[in-house]
PDB file of C-alpha atoms in Angstrom:
ATOM      1  CA  MET T   1    -228.157 -51.271 -66.392  1.00 55.00           C
ATOM      2  CA  ARG T   2    -229.454 -48.145 -65.319  1.00 56.00           C
ATOM      3  CA  ARG T   3    -226.390 -46.176 -66.571  1.00 55.00           C
ATOM      4  CA  ILE T   4    -226.470 -48.111 -70.248  1.00 48.00           C
ATOM      5  CA  ILE T   5    -230.381 -47.280 -70.331  1.00 44.00           C
ATOM      6  CA  LEU T   6    -229.729 -43.656 -69.591  1.00 43.00           C
ATOM      7  CA  LEU T   7    -226.793 -43.481 -71.671  1.00 41.00           C
ATOM      8  CA  LEU T   8    -228.969 -44.570 -74.901  1.00 39.00           C
ATOM      9  CA  LEU T   9    -231.696 -42.136 -73.704  1.00 40.00           C
ATOM     10  CA  VAL T  10    -228.959 -39.638 -73.879  1.00 40.00           C
ATOM     11  CA  ALA T  11    -228.099 -40.585 -77.319  1.00 40.00           C
ATOM     12  CA  VAL T  12    -231.402 -40.863 -78.656  1.00 38.00           C
ATOM     13  CA  THR T  13    -232.235 -37.383 -77.266  1.00 42.00           C
ATOM     14  CA  VAL T  14    -229.437 -36.140 -78.998  1.00 42.00           C
ATOM     15  CA  SER T  15    -229.942 -37.502 -82.141  1.00 47.00           C
ATOM     16  CA  GLY T  16    -233.363 -36.383 -81.780  1.00 57.00           C
ATOM     17  CA  CYS T  17    -232.157 -32.636 -81.736  1.00 66.00           C
ATOM     18  CA  GLU T  18    -231.392 -30.096 -84.213  1.00 70.00           C
ATOM     19  CA  ARG T  19    -229.106 -27.313 -83.249  1.00 70.00           C
ATOM     20  CA  ILE T  20    -229.822 -23.478 -85.003  1.00 74.00           C
ATOM     21  CA  GLU T  21    -226.841 -22.195 -86.290  1.00 74.00           C
ATOM     22  CA  THR T  22    -225.596 -18.631 -86.218  1.00 76.00           C
ATOM     23  CA  GLY T  23    -227.177 -17.080 -89.233  1.00 80.00           C
ATOM     24  CA  GLU T  24    -230.260 -19.346 -88.965  1.00 85.00           C
ATOM     25  CA  VAL T  25    -233.517 -18.916 -87.801  1.00 86.00           C
ATOM     26  CA  GLY T  26    -235.814 -22.172 -87.347  1.00 82.00           C
ATOM     27  CA  LEU T  27    -239.367 -23.173 -87.328  1.00 84.00           C
ATOM     28  CA  ARG T  28    -240.781 -26.213 -85.741  1.00 82.00           C
ATOM     29  CA  VAL T  29    -243.392 -28.471 -87.848  1.00 82.00           C
ATOM     30  CA  GLY T  30    -245.632 -30.265 -85.337  1.00 74.00           C
ATOM     31  CA  PHE T  31    -246.752 -33.756 -85.800  1.00 70.00           C
ATOM     32  CA  ASP T  32    -249.752 -32.449 -87.507  1.00 70.00           C
ATOM     33  CA  LYS T  33    -247.726 -30.869 -90.272  1.00 72.00           C
ATOM     34  CA  GLN T  34    -248.831 -27.471 -88.773  1.00 82.00           C
ATOM     35  CA  VAL T  35    -245.990 -24.632 -88.710  1.00 76.00           C
ATOM     36  CA  ASN T  36    -245.422 -22.750 -85.520  1.00 79.00           C
ATOM     37  CA  THR T  37    -244.402 -18.993 -86.251  1.00 78.00           C
ATOM     38  CA  ASN T  38    -242.750 -18.843 -83.128  1.00 83.00           C
ATOM     39  CA  GLU T  39    -239.111 -18.642 -84.558  1.00 82.00           C
ATOM     40  CA  LEU T  40    -236.177 -20.816 -83.078  1.00 77.00           C
ATOM     41  CA  LEU T  41    -233.155 -19.063 -82.425  1.00 74.00           C
ATOM     42  CA  PRO T  42    -229.486 -19.605 -83.361  1.00 69.00           C
ATOM     43  CA  GLY T  43    -227.803 -21.521 -80.751  1.00 57.00           C
ATOM     44  CA  THR T  44    -230.997 -23.278 -79.153  1.00 64.00           C
ATOM     45  CA  PHE T  45    -231.559 -27.087 -79.778  1.00 61.00           C
ATOM     46  CA  ASN T  46    -234.834 -28.434 -80.710  1.00 64.00           C
ATOM     47  CA  GLN T  47    -235.895 -32.061 -80.398  1.00 61.00           C
ATOM     48  CA  THR T  48    -236.879 -33.475 -83.477  1.00 54.00           C
ATOM     49  CA  LEU T  49    -238.289 -37.026 -82.361  1.00 58.00           C
ATOM     50  CA  VAL T  50    -241.979 -35.457 -82.635  1.00 57.00           C
ATOM     51  CA  GLY T  51    -242.684 -33.416 -85.471  1.00 64.00           C
ATOM     52  CA  SER T  52    -239.362 -31.537 -87.074  1.00 78.00           C
ATOM     53  CA  VAL T  53    -237.617 -28.590 -87.561  1.00 81.00           C
ATOM     54  CA  LEU T  54    -237.153 -26.353 -90.624  1.00 84.00           C
ATOM     55  CA  THR T  55    -234.043 -23.922 -90.867  1.00 85.00           C
ATOM     56  CA  PHE T  56    -234.181 -20.452 -92.780  1.00 89.00           C
ATOM     57  CA  PRO T  57    -230.852 -18.616 -93.523  1.00 92.00           C
ATOM     58  CA  VAL T  58    -231.397 -15.122 -93.037  1.00 91.00           C
ATOM     59  CA  ARG T  59    -227.831 -13.368 -93.431  1.00 92.00           C
ATOM     60  CA  ASP T  60    -225.738 -12.327 -96.494  1.00 92.00           C
ATOM     61  CA  ILE T  61    -227.911 -14.719 -98.822  1.00 95.00           C
ATOM     62  CA  ALA T  62    -226.401 -14.245-102.409  1.00 95.00           C
ATOM     63  CA  LEU T  63    -228.552 -13.939-105.370  1.00 95.00           C
ATOM     64  CA  THR T  64    -226.952 -14.085-108.832  1.00 95.00           C
ATOM     65  CA  LEU T  65    -228.214 -12.872-112.044  1.00 96.00           C
ATOM     66  CA  ASP T  66    -226.409 -13.983-114.881  1.00 96.00           C
ATOM     67  CA  ASP T  67    -226.526 -13.553-119.043  1.00 94.00           C
ATOM     68  CA  MET T  68    -229.009 -10.860-119.125  1.00 96.00           C
ATOM     69  CA  HIS T  69    -229.335  -8.582-122.115  1.00 95.00           C
ATOM     70  CA  PRO T  70    -230.859  -5.045-120.909  1.00 94.00           C
ATOM     71  CA  GLN T  71    -231.712  -2.520-123.432  1.00 93.00           C
ATOM     72  CA  THR T  72    -229.540   0.887-122.888  1.00 93.00           C
ATOM     73  CA  ALA T  73    -230.755   4.565-123.456  1.00 93.00           C
ATOM     74  CA  ASP T  74    -229.436   4.626-127.105  1.00 88.00           C
ATOM     75  CA  ASN T  75    -231.665   1.664-127.650  1.00 89.00           C
ATOM     76  CA  SER T  76    -228.935  -0.705-127.930  1.00 89.00           C
ATOM     77  CA  THR T  77    -228.857  -4.366-126.372  1.00 90.00           C
ATOM     78  CA  LEU T  78    -226.240  -5.227-124.012  1.00 92.00           C
ATOM     79  CA  GLN T  79    -224.261  -8.482-124.693  1.00 91.00           C
ATOM     80  CA  ASP T  80    -223.676  -9.392-121.201  1.00 94.00           C
ATOM     81  CA  MET T  81    -224.763  -8.129-117.644  1.00 96.00           C
ATOM     82  CA  ASP T  82    -224.139  -9.920-114.654  1.00 97.00           C
ATOM     83  CA  ILE T  83    -224.991  -9.039-111.382  1.00 97.00           C
ATOM     84  CA  THR T  84    -224.660 -10.164-107.887  1.00 97.00           C
ATOM     85  CA  VAL T  85    -227.509  -9.168-105.142  1.00 98.00           C
ATOM     86  CA  ILE T  86    -226.925  -9.515-101.133  1.00 97.00           C
ATOM     87  CA  TYR T  87    -230.069  -9.467 -98.856  1.00 97.00           C
ATOM     88  CA  SER T  88    -231.109 -10.151 -95.656  1.00 96.00           C
ATOM     89  CA  ILE T  89    -233.719 -10.805 -93.775  1.00 95.00           C
ATOM     90  CA  ASN T  90    -235.290  -9.932 -90.312  1.00 95.00           C
ATOM     91  CA  PRO T  91    -235.277 -12.955 -88.063  1.00 94.00           C
ATOM     92  CA  ALA T  92    -238.709 -11.734 -86.670  1.00 93.00           C
ATOM     93  CA  ALA T  93    -240.418 -11.858 -90.142  1.00 94.00           C
ATOM     94  CA  VAL T  94    -239.392 -15.629 -91.313  1.00 93.00           C
ATOM     95  CA  GLY T  95    -242.879 -16.994 -89.569  1.00 92.00           C
ATOM     96  CA  GLU T  96    -244.793 -14.925 -91.642  1.00 92.00           C
ATOM     97  CA  LEU T  97    -242.909 -14.855 -94.822  1.00 94.00           C
ATOM     98  CA  TYR T  98    -242.947 -18.727 -94.604  1.00 93.00           C
ATOM     99  CA  THR T  99    -246.563 -19.391 -93.544  1.00 91.00           C
ATOM    100  CA  THR T 100    -248.002 -16.221 -95.907  1.00 92.00           C
ATOM    101  CA  LYS T 101    -245.968 -16.229 -99.037  1.00 93.00           C
ATOM    102  CA  SER T 102    -246.258 -18.208-102.109  1.00 93.00           C
ATOM    103  CA  ARG T 103    -243.949 -21.299-101.781  1.00 92.00           C
ATOM    104  CA  ALA T 104    -243.056 -20.762-105.086  1.00 95.00           C
ATOM    105  CA  PHE T 105    -241.481 -16.950-103.732  1.00 96.00           C
ATOM    106  CA  HIS T 106    -238.727 -19.314-102.040  1.00 95.00           C
ATOM    107  CA  ALA T 107    -235.930 -22.110-103.394  1.00 95.00           C
ATOM    108  CA  ARG T 108    -233.711 -24.703-101.120  1.00 91.00           C
ATOM    109  CA  ASP T 109    -230.086 -24.746-101.120  1.00 87.00           C
ATOM    110  CA  GLU T 110    -227.600 -27.472-101.316  1.00 84.00           C
ATOM    111  CA  SER T 111    -228.286 -28.279 -97.756  1.00 81.00           C
ATOM    112  CA  ASN T 112    -232.177 -28.497 -98.360  1.00 82.00           C
ATOM    113  CA  ASP T 113    -232.346 -24.981 -95.918  1.00 85.00           C
ATOM    114  CA  ILE T 114    -235.140 -23.029 -97.425  1.00 90.00           C
ATOM    115  CA  ILE T 115    -234.253 -19.295 -98.662  1.00 94.00           C
ATOM    116  CA  LEU T 116    -236.924 -17.272 -97.957  1.00 96.00           C
ATOM    117  CA  MET T 117    -238.151 -15.002-100.872  1.00 96.00           C
ATOM    118  CA  TYR T 118    -235.022 -15.927-102.968  1.00 97.00           C
ATOM    119  CA  ASN T 119    -237.237 -16.534-106.242  1.00 97.00           C
ATOM    120  CA  TYR T 120    -239.485 -13.235-105.383  1.00 97.00           C
ATOM    121  CA  LEU T 121    -236.156 -11.310-105.124  1.00 97.00           C
ATOM    122  CA  THR T 122    -234.857 -12.623-108.556  1.00 97.00           C
ATOM    123  CA  THR T 123    -237.816 -11.225-110.427  1.00 96.00           C
ATOM    124  CA  VAL T 124    -237.557  -8.434-109.003  1.00 97.00           C
ATOM    125  CA  ALA T 125    -233.836  -7.685-108.920  1.00 97.00           C
ATOM    126  CA  ARG T 126    -233.897  -8.394-112.493  1.00 97.00           C
ATOM    127  CA  SER T 127    -236.779  -5.833-113.462  1.00 97.00           C
ATOM    128  CA  ALA T 128    -234.628  -3.665-111.096  1.00 97.00           C
ATOM    129  CA  ALA T 129    -231.341  -3.892-112.731  1.00 97.00           C
ATOM    130  CA  TYR T 130    -232.901  -3.644-116.702  1.00 97.00           C
ATOM    131  CA  LYS T 131    -234.030  -0.280-115.355  1.00 97.00           C
ATOM    132  CA  ALA T 132    -231.110   1.021-114.030  1.00 97.00           C
ATOM    133  CA  ALA T 133    -229.279  -0.211-117.257  1.00 96.00           C
ATOM    134  CA  ALA T 134    -231.667   1.742-119.388  1.00 95.00           C
ATOM    135  CA  THR T 135    -230.792   5.332-117.929  1.00 95.00           C
ATOM    136  CA  HIS T 136    -226.777   5.181-119.680  1.00 94.00           C
ATOM    137  CA  ASP T 137    -225.690   4.654-123.297  1.00 91.00           C
ATOM    138  CA  ALA T 138    -224.036   1.468-124.036  1.00 90.00           C
ATOM    139  CA  LEU T 139    -220.841   2.597-124.050  1.00 87.00           C
ATOM    140  CA  LYS T 140    -220.809   4.441-120.992  1.00 89.00           C
ATOM    141  CA  THR T 141    -222.419   1.224-118.934  1.00 91.00           C
ATOM    142  CA  ILE T 142    -218.806   0.183-118.212  1.00 89.00           C
ATOM    143  CA  SER T 143    -217.967   3.263-116.689  1.00 91.00           C
ATOM    144  CA  ALA T 144    -221.310   3.955-115.015  1.00 94.00           C
ATOM    145  CA  ARG T 145    -220.983   0.377-112.933  1.00 94.00           C
ATOM    146  CA  ALA T 146    -221.379   2.435-109.106  1.00 96.00           C
ATOM    147  CA  GLU T 147    -224.096   4.189-110.532  1.00 96.00           C
ATOM    148  CA  ILE T 148    -226.331   1.169-111.987  1.00 97.00           C
ATOM    149  CA  GLU T 149    -225.520  -0.364-108.565  1.00 97.00           C
ATOM    150  CA  ALA T 150    -226.733   2.242-106.630  1.00 97.00           C
ATOM    151  CA  ASP T 151    -229.970   2.761-108.758  1.00 97.00           C
ATOM    152  CA  THR T 152    -230.819  -1.259-108.914  1.00 97.00           C
ATOM    153  CA  ALA T 153    -230.491  -1.318-104.917  1.00 97.00           C
ATOM    154  CA  LYS T 154    -232.614   1.792-104.690  1.00 97.00           C
ATOM    155  CA  TYR T 155    -235.655   0.216-107.504  1.00 97.00           C
ATOM    156  CA  ILE T 156    -235.664  -3.014-105.401  1.00 97.00           C
ATOM    157  CA  THR T 157    -236.136  -1.346-102.033  1.00 97.00           C
ATOM    158  CA  ALA T 158    -238.851   0.581-103.651  1.00 97.00           C
ATOM    159  CA  ALA T 159    -240.455  -2.330-105.065  1.00 97.00           C
ATOM    160  CA  LEU T 160    -240.158  -4.058-101.960  1.00 97.00           C
ATOM    161  CA  ALA T 161    -241.731  -0.935-100.129  1.00 96.00           C
ATOM    162  CA  ASP T 162    -244.531  -1.154-102.182  1.00 96.00           C
ATOM    163  CA  GLU T 163    -245.201  -4.640-101.176  1.00 94.00           C
ATOM    164  CA  LYS T 164    -244.980  -4.177 -97.296  1.00 95.00           C
ATOM    165  CA  LEU T 165    -241.572  -5.780 -97.448  1.00 96.00           C
ATOM    166  CA  ALA T 166    -239.464  -3.331 -96.252  1.00 94.00           C
ATOM    167  CA  SER T 167    -239.141  -4.370 -92.822  1.00 94.00           C
ATOM    168  CA  ALA T 168    -238.956  -8.141 -93.646  1.00 96.00           C
ATOM    169  CA  LEU T 169    -236.073  -7.730 -96.197  1.00 97.00           C
ATOM    170  CA  ASN T 170    -233.057  -5.606 -96.600  1.00 96.00           C
ATOM    171  CA  ILE T 171    -230.788  -5.294 -99.696  1.00 97.00           C
ATOM    172  CA  THR T 172    -227.280  -5.156 -98.259  1.00 96.00           C
ATOM    173  CA  LYS T 173    -225.493  -4.619-101.369  1.00 96.00           C
ATOM    174  CA  VAL T 174    -225.552  -5.257-105.196  1.00 97.00           C
ATOM    175  CA  GLN T 175    -222.567  -5.623-107.312  1.00 97.00           C
ATOM    176  CA  VAL T 176    -222.468  -5.410-111.453  1.00 96.00           C
ATOM    177  CA  ARG T 177    -219.924  -8.784-111.945  1.00 96.00           C
ATOM    178  CA  ASN T 178    -219.592  -8.242-115.729  1.00 95.00           C
ATOM    179  CA  ILE T 179    -220.941  -5.644-118.339  1.00 94.00           C
ATOM    180  CA  GLN T 180    -220.221  -5.621-122.036  1.00 91.00           C
ATOM    181  CA  PRO T 181    -221.959  -3.879-124.831  1.00 89.00           C
ATOM    182  CA  ALA T 182    -222.431  -5.629-128.061  1.00 84.00           C
ATOM    183  CA  ALA T 183    -219.909  -6.197-130.068  1.00 77.00           C
ATOM    184  CA  ASN T 184    -221.068  -4.518-133.087  1.00 77.00           C
ATOM    185  CA  ILE T 185    -221.403  -0.998-130.767  1.00 72.00           C
ATOM    186  CA  ILE T 186    -217.497  -1.752-129.932  1.00 67.00           C
ATOM    187  CA  ALA T 187    -216.549  -2.114-133.363  1.00 66.00           C
ATOM    188  CA  SER T 188    -218.364   1.251-134.401  1.00 67.00           C
ATOM    189  CA  ALA T 189    -216.713   3.102-131.413  1.00 63.00           C
ATOM    190  CA  ASN T 190    -213.569   1.771-132.181  1.00 64.00           C
ATOM    191  CA  ALA T 191    -213.714   2.506-135.969  1.00 68.00           C
ATOM    192  CA  VAL T 192    -215.090   6.477-134.778  1.00 64.00           C
ATOM    193  CA  ILE T 193    -211.676   6.415-132.675  1.00 66.00           C
ATOM    194  CA  THR T 194    -209.469   5.599-135.135  1.00 72.00           C
ATOM    195  CA  ALA T 195    -211.022   8.214-137.681  1.00 69.00           C
ATOM    196  CA  GLN T 196    -210.439  10.428-135.317  1.00 72.00           C
ATOM    197  CA  ASN T 197    -206.935   9.638-134.983  1.00 72.00           C
ATOM    198  CA  ASN T 198    -206.511   9.679-138.672  1.00 73.00           C
ATOM    199  CA  LEU T 199    -207.950  12.814-138.905  1.00 73.00           C
ATOM    200  CA  LYS T 200    -205.501  14.289-135.981  1.00 78.00           C
ATOM    201  CA  ALA T 201    -202.713  12.817-137.443  1.00 74.00           C
ATOM    202  CA  LYS T 202    -203.289  14.780-140.969  1.00 76.00           C
ATOM    203  CA  GLN T 203    -204.320  17.905-139.184  1.00 82.00           C
ATOM    204  CA  VAL T 204    -200.717  17.109-137.822  1.00 78.00           C
ATOM    205  CA  GLU T 205    -199.524  16.937-141.456  1.00 76.00           C
ATOM    206  CA  VAL T 206    -201.156  20.141-142.420  1.00 80.00           C
ATOM    207  CA  ASP T 207    -199.566  22.163-139.577  1.00 78.00           C
ATOM    208  CA  ILE T 208    -196.084  20.887-140.196  1.00 81.00           C
ATOM    209  CA  ALA T 209    -196.245  22.201-144.015  1.00 78.00           C
ATOM    210  CA  ARG T 210    -197.984  25.410-142.982  1.00 82.00           C
ATOM    211  CA  LYS T 211    -194.707  26.357-140.873  1.00 80.00           C
ATOM    212  CA  GLU T 212    -192.409  24.742-143.588  1.00 71.00           C
ATOM    213  CA  ALA T 213    -194.017  27.216-145.604  1.00 76.00           C
ATOM    214  CA  GLU T 214    -194.188  30.290-143.620  1.00 75.00           C
ATOM    215  CA  ARG T 215    -190.501  29.212-142.961  1.00 69.00           C
ATOM    216  CA  LEU T 216    -189.548  28.943-146.711  1.00 65.00           C
ATOM    217  CA  SER T 217    -191.492  32.234-147.401  1.00 71.00           C
ATOM    218  CA  LEU T 218    -189.525  34.181-144.159  1.00 68.00           C
ATOM    219  CA  LEU T 219    -186.342  33.051-145.747  1.00 60.00           C
ATOM    220  CA  SER T 220    -187.186  34.184-149.239  1.00 62.00           C
ATOM    221  CA  SER T 221    -188.302  37.743-147.718  1.00 65.00           C
ATOM    222  CA  ASN T 222    -185.140  37.945-145.743  1.00 59.00           C
ATOM    223  CA  SER T 223    -182.938  36.925-148.734  1.00 57.00           C
ATOM    224  CA  GLN T 224    -184.317  39.711-151.088  1.00 60.00           C
ATOM    225  CA  ASN T 225    -183.925  41.824-148.439  1.00 62.00           C
ATOM    226  CA  VAL T 226    -179.639  41.224-148.000  1.00 62.00           C
ATOM    227  CA  ARG T 227    -179.280  41.530-151.763  1.00 66.00           C
ATOM    228  CA  TYR T 228    -181.587  45.092-151.802  1.00 63.00           C
ATOM    229  CA  MET T 229    -179.048  46.126-148.582  1.00 64.00           C
ATOM    230  CA  GLU T 230    -175.831  44.730-150.198  1.00 66.00           C
ATOM    231  CA  ALA T 231    -177.077  46.889-153.717  1.00 66.00           C
ATOM    232  CA  LYS T 232    -178.018  49.875-151.648  1.00 67.00           C
ATOM    233  CA  ALA T 233    -174.991  49.582-149.915  1.00 68.00           C
ATOM    234  CA  LEU T 234    -172.557  49.394-153.178  1.00 70.00           C
ATOM    235  CA  GLN T 235    -174.578  52.128-154.814  1.00 72.00           C
ATOM    236  CA  ASP T 236    -173.719  54.451-151.567  1.00 68.00           C
ATOM    237  CA  ILE T 237    -169.720  53.968-152.015  1.00 70.00           C
ATOM    238  CA  ALA T 238    -169.758  54.625-155.751  1.00 71.00           C
ATOM    239  CA  GLU T 239    -171.598  57.682-155.412  1.00 72.00           C
ATOM    240  CA  GLY T 240    -168.960  58.554-152.068  1.00 69.00           C
ATOM    241  CA  VAL T 241    -165.887  57.828-154.219  1.00 68.00           C
ATOM    242  CA  ARG T 242    -167.754  59.942-157.146  1.00 71.00           C
ATOM    243  CA  GLU T 243    -168.037  62.752-154.905  1.00 71.00           C
ATOM    244  CA  GLY T 244    -164.643  62.505-153.302  1.00 67.00           C
ATOM    245  CA  LYS T 245    -165.712  61.653-150.260  1.00 64.00           C
ATOM    246  CA  VAL T 246    -164.448  58.245-149.773  1.00 59.00           C
ATOM    247  CA  GLN T 247    -160.769  57.662-150.156  1.00 60.00           C
ATOM    248  CA  SER T 248    -160.505  54.276-149.715  1.00 60.00           C
ATOM    249  CA  ILE T 249    -163.030  51.173-149.274  1.00 58.00           C
ATOM    250  CA  VAL T 250    -162.674  47.675-147.573  1.00 60.00           C
ATOM    251  CA  VAL T 251    -163.498  45.461-150.772  1.00 62.00           C
ATOM    252  CA  PRO T 252    -165.280  41.997-150.165  1.00 62.00           C
ATOM    253  CA  TYR T 253    -163.670  38.799-151.458  1.00 58.00           C
ATOM    254  CA  ASP T 254    -165.875  38.074-154.065  1.00 61.00           C
ATOM    255  CA  PHE T 255    -166.259  41.567-155.197  1.00 59.00           C
ATOM    256  CA  LYS T 256    -167.436  41.581-159.171  1.00 60.00           C
ATOM    257  CA  GLY T 257    -166.922  45.032-159.370  1.00 58.00           C
ATOM    258  CA  ILE T 258    -169.384  47.893-159.838  1.00 56.00           C
ATOM    259  CA  ILE T 259    -170.794  48.714-163.172  1.00 55.00           C
ATOM    260  CA  ASN T 260    -171.255  52.299-163.758  1.00 54.00           C
ATOM    261  CA  VAL T 261    -174.279  53.089-166.128  1.00 49.00           C
ATOM    262  CA  GLY T 262    -174.119  57.123-164.866  1.00 49.00           C
ATOM    263  CA  ARG T 263    -171.229  57.274-167.874  1.00 48.00           C
TER     264      ARG T 263
END
């Protein structure tokens, strides 16, 4: 009987405990609903027969911002911009953040864990992303992802420092998952590229025509030179024959005779 009672007590004790998992921090809530700000560390078992235990993820928390439409440096509005912000929480700051900050700053996940400062950082990160995108022209934002990510992280960190939260929250990564300029901007850019390509094609045609004209002109000039040299040679031969200096000549196969206009 004693053994059965002991087993029952062990079962009740175990079922009345909550283990703090790796990457989490806990806070105890007493039967009087008061929150103890001493953090419960990962790996510890904490009884919940009297009172309860709140758990808070503190490592690699992903904050997603979708369907944003920031304005760019050339006063165009992006069709879409989606980012993910990864942040972590200093375990030693959990008690203070939960008890001193507005509950509206926090959120709950699907397992009902409290995500500290999630809603607050959503607002800060959105503002930072809009500010980062505003320094680039619309068509250059796609190639400027790395700069936008770095600037967004920088602006978030600066905002946290202003609110004395730099030691409590740490931004570990910002990723731009999608960025797309407005459709009319892309269409205009494509039209410009098409016009430039057409201009290049026409310039090539002009260059070809000019070179062909130069070639024909050169051929024409050479043809006139050849005819002049042939006429000069025939004249020299005729003068040589007349003066008796030439005894024999080689007559071309198409020789048509020499007209002597001197006699």
